C-alpha positions as a Python dict, from the first residue, in 0.01 Angstrom:
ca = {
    (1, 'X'): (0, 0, 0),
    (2, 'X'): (-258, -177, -290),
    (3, 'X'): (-594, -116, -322),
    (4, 'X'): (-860, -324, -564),
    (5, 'X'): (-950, -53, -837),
    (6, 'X'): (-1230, -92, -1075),
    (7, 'X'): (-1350, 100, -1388),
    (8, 'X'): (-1638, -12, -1684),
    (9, 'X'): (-1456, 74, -2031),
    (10, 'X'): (-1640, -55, -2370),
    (11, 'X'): (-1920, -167, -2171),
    (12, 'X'): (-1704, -390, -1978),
    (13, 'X'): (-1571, -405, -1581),
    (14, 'X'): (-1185, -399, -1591),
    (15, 'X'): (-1040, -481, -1271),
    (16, 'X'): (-685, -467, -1114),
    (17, 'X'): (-446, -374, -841),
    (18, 'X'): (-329, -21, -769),
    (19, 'X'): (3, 4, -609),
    (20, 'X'): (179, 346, -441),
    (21, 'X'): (2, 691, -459),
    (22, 'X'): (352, 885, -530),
    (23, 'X'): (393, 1182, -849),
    (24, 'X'): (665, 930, -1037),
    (25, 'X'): (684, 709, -1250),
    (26, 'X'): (347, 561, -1344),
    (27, 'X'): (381, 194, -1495),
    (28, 'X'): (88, -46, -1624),
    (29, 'X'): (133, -414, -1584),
    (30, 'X'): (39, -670, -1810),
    (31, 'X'): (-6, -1076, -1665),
    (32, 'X'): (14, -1325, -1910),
    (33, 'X'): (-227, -1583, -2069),
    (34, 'X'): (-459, -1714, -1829),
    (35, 'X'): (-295, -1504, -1543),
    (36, 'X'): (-399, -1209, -1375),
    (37, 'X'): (-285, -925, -1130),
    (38, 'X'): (-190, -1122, -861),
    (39, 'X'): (79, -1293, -1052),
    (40, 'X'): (259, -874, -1015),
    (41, 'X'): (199, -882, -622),
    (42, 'X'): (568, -931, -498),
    (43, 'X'): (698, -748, -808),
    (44, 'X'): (518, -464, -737),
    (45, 'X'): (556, -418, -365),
    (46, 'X'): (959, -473, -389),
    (47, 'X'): (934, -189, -684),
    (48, 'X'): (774, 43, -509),
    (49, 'X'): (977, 9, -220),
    (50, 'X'): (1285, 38, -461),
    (51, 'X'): (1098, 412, -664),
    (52, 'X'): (869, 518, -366),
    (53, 'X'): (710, 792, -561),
    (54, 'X'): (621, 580, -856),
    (55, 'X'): (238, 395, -923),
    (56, 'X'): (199, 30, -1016),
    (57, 'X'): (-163, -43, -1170),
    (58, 'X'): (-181, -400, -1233),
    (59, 'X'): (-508, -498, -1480),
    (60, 'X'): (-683, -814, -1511),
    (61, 'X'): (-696, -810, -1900),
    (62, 'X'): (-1081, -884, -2012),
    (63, 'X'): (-1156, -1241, -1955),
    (64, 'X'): (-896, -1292, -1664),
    (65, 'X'): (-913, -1262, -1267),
    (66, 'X'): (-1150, -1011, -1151),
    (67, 'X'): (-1255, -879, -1486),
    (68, 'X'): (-1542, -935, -1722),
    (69, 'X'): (-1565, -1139, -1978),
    (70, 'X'): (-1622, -1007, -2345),
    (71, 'X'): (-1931, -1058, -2529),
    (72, 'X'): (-2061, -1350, -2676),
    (73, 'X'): (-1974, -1121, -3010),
    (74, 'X'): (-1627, -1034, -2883),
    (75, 'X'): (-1284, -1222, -2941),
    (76, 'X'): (-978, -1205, -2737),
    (77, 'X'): (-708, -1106, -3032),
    (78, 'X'): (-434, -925, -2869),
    (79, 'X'): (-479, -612, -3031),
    (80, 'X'): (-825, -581, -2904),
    (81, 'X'): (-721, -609, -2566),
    (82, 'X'): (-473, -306, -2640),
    (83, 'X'): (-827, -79, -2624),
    (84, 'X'): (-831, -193, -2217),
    (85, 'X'): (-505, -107, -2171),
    (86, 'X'): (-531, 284, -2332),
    (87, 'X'): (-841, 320, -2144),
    (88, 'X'): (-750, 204, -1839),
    (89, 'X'): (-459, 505, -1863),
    (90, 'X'): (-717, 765, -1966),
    (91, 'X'): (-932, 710, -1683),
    (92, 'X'): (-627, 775, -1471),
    (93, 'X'): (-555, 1042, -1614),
    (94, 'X'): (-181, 892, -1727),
    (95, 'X'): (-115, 1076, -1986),
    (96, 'X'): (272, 899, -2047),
    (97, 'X'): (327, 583, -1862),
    (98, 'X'): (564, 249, -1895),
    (99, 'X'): (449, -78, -1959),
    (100, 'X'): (572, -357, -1757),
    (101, 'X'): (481, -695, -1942),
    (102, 'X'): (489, -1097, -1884),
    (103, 'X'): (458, -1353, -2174),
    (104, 'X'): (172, -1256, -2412),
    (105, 'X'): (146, -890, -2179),
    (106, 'X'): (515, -854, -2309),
    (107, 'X'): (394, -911, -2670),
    (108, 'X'): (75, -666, -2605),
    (109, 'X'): (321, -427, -2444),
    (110, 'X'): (556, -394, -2738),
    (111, 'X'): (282, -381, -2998),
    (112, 'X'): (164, -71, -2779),
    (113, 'X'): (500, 102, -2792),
    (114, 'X'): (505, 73, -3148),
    (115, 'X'): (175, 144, -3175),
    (116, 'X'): (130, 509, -2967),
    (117, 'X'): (507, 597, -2840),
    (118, 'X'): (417, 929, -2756),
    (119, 'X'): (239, 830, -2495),
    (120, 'X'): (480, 534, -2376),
    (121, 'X'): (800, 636, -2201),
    (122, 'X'): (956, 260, -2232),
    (123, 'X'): (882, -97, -2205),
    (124, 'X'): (964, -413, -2057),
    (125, 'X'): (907, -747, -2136),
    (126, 'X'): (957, -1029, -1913),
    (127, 'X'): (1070, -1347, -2031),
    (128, 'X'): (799, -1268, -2329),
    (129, 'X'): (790, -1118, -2696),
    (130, 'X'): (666, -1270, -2960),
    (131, 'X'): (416, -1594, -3033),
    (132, 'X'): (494, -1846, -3287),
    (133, 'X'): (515, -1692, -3609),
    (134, 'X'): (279, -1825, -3907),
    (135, 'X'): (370, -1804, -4251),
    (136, 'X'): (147, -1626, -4471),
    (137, 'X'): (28, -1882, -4638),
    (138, 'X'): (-124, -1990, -4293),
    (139, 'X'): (-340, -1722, -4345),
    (140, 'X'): (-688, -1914, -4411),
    (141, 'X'): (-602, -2198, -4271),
    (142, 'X'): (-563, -1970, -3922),
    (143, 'X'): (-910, -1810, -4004),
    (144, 'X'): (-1070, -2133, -4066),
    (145, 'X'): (-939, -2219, -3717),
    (146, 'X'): (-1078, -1955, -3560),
    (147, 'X'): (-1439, -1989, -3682),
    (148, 'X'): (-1503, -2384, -3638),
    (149, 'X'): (-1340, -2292, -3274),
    (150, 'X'): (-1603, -2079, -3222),
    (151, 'X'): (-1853, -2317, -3356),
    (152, 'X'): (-1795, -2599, -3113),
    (153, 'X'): (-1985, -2616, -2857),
    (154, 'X'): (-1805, -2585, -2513),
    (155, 'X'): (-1778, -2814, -2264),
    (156, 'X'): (-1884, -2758, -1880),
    (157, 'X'): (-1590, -2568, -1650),
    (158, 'X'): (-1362, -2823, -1494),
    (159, 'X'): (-1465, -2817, -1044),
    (160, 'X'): (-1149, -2909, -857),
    (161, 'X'): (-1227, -2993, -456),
    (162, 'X'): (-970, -2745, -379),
    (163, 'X'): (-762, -2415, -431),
    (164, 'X'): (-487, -2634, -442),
    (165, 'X'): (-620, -2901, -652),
    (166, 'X'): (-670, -2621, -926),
    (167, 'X'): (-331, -2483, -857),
    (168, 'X'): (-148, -2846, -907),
    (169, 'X'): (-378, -2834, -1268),
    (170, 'X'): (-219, -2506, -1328),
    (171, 'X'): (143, -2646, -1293),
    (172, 'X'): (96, -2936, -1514),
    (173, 'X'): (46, -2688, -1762),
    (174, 'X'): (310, -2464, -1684),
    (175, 'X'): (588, -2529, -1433),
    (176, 'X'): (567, -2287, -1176),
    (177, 'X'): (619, -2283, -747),
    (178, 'X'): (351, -2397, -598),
    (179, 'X'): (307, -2085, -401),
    (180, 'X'): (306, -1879, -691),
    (181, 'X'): (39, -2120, -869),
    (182, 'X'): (-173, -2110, -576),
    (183, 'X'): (-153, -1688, -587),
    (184, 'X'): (-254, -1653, -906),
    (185, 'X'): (-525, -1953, -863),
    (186, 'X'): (-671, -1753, -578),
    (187, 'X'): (-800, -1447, -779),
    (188, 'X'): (-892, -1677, -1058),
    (189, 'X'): (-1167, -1927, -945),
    (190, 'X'): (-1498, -1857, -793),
    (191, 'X'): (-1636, -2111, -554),
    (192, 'X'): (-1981, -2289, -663),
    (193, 'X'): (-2274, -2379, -471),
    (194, 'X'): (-2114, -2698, -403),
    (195, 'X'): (-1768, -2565, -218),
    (196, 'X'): (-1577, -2675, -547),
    (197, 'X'): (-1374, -2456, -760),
    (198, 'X'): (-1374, -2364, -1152),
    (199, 'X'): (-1220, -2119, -1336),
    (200, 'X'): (-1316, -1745, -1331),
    (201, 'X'): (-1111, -1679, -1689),
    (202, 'X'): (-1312, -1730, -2028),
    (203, 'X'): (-1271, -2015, -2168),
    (204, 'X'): (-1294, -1860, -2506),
    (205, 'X'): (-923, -1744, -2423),
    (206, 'X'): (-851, -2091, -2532),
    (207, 'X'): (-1011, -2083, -2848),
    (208, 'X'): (-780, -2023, -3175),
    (209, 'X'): (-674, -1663, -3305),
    (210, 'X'): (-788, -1522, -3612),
    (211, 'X'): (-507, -1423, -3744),
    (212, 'X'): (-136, -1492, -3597),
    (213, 'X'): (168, -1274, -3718),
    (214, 'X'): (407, -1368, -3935),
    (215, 'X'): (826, -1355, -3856),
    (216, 'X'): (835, -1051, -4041),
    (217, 'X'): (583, -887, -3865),
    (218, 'X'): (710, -972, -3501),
    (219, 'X'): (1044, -814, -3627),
    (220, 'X'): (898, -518, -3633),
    (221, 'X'): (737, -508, -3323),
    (222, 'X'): (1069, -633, -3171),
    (223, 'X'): (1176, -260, -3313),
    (224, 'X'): (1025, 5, -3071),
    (225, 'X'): (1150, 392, -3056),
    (226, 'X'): (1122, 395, -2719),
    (227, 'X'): (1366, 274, -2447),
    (228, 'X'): (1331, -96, -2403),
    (229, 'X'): (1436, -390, -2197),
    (230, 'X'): (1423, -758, -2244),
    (231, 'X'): (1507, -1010, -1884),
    (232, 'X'): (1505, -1356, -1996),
    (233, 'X'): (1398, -1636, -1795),
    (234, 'X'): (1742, -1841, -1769),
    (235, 'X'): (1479, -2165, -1764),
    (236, 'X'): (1185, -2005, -1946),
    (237, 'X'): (1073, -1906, -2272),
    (238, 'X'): (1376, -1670, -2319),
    (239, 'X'): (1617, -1818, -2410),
    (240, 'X'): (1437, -1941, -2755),
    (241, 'X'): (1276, -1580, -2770),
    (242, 'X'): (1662, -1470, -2860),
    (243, 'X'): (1750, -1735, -3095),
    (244, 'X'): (1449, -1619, -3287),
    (245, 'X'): (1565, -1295, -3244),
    (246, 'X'): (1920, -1270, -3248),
    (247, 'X'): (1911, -894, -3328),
    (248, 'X'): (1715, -806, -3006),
    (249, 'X'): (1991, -640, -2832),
    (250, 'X'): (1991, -348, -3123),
    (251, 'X'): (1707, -222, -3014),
    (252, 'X'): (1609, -366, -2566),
    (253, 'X'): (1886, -392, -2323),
    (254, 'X'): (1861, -756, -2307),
    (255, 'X'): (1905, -908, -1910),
    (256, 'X'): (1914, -1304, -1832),
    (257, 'X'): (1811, -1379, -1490),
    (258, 'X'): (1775, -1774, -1317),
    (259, 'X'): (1416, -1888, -1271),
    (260, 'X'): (1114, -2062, -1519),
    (261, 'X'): (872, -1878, -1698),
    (262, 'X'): (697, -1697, -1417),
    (263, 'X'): (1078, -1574, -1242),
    (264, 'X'): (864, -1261, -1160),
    (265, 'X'): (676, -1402, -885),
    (266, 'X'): (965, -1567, -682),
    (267, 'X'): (1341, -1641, -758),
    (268, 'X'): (1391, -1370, -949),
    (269, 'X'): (1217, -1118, -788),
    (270, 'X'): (1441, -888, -652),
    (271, 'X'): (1635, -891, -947),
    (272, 'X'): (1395, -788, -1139),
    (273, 'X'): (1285, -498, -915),
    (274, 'X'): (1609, -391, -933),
    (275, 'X'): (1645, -367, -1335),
    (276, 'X'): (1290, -203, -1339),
    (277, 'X'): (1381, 64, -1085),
    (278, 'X'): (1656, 195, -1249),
    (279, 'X'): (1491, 183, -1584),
    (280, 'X'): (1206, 396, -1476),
    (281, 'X'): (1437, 625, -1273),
    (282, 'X'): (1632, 691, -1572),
}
């Protein structure tokens, strides 16, 4: 059972997908860039068939799917997005909870563990960690970045003739199935006057980040207290995640499962359920 759930936090709508209505385990889901809740729709209904008494709430972060965008004063820095997530919990009244996170919602649900792991009960990252590190002497050269970015003036939203039109766009920039690019295409376009299609996401999310974190920095939020898991995509970013990271398996039990970057919404599915439903049950 999923229902659309809704909530205004900072002044913003925050949208997303509430799965189950059990007393377990209560676990917040994290899409990645340019994603949104849909992408956790097969995860979540195998998982909560697998823990039948636990809650799933998939969030469009701000700026995705069904969400509102930020301010014309507001940036999209990962950390800020960290305010949805700890509001979104409050307002449901979760009080612990697990975070369940793909690509750069692995790297925001990390940084959270680190950040407040007394209210985190564990974390899992799928086939996502860390972005590319930037030396510190990067530093203004990132910031400087960041504010011409923001200076430019941006261009009209790209109108596709079709759901699947957009989808085939969204492939070319990331391999996925086409089923699973159509899914998450679905709850990000709106239709125009027209019949066409253009993104729903804001296309600030594009624009550069103020600041990026260095190597030593991503070490140690690759260090949480809490209990941890890492499942490599076998065909995804992964596998170059834990070359980067060698000493990973100190500190997540580290999985490897076939599939490309988004494994979650198809191949790997089950497999995945079944890692996450023991780690929650335990």
């Amino acid at each position: 059972m999923v229902e659309e759930y809704s909530l205004i936090h900072d002044g913003l709508r925050l949208a997303g997908r509430l799965w189950g209505k059990g007393n377990g385990p209560k676990i917040i889901a994290l899409h990645g860039w340019f994603d949104n809740a849909a992408s956790f729709d097969a995860l979540a209904e195998k998982l909560t068939k697998k823990v039948p008494d636990c809650q799933i709430l998939a969030l469009d972060l701000p700026g995705h799917g069904h969400s509102d965008h930020k301010p014309a004063s507001g940036n999209y820095a990962i950390w800020d997005d960290l305010r949805s997530v700890v509001g979104v919990a409050d307002a449901l009244a979760w009080s612990s909870f697990y975070l369940l996170g793909h690509s750069r919602g692995a790297m925001m649900a990390a940084m959270l563990a680190g950040a407040l792991p007394e209210r985190v009960l564990g974390v899992v990252c799928l086939d996502g960690l860390l972005a590319e590190p930037t030396p510190q002497e990067q530093l203004l050269p990132q910031l400087g970045e960041y504010l011409r970015d923001f200076s430019r003036e941006q261009r009209p939203p790209r109108a596709f003739s079709s759901l699947e039109e957009a989808a085939d766009a969204r492939i070319r920039v990331m391999s996925m199935k086409p089923e699973s690019a159509l899914k998450i295409v679905a709850r990000g376009t709106t239709q125009n006057a027209d019949g066409s299609y253009s993104w729903s996401s804001d296309r600030r999310l594009s624009l550069a980040s103020p600041v990026k974190l260095s190597m030593e920095q991503w070490r140690l939020v690759a260090k949480p207290s809490v209990p941890a898991m890492f499942i490599s995509a076998k065909q995804g970013l992964g596998p170059e995640i834990l070359k980067l990271l060698p000493e990973l398996s100190a500190h997540f039990a580290v999985h490897e499962l076939e599939g490309d970057h988004h494994f979650h919404m198809d191949v790997a599915v089950e497999g995945i359920a079944e890692l996450v439903g023991e780690f929650v049950k335990n």
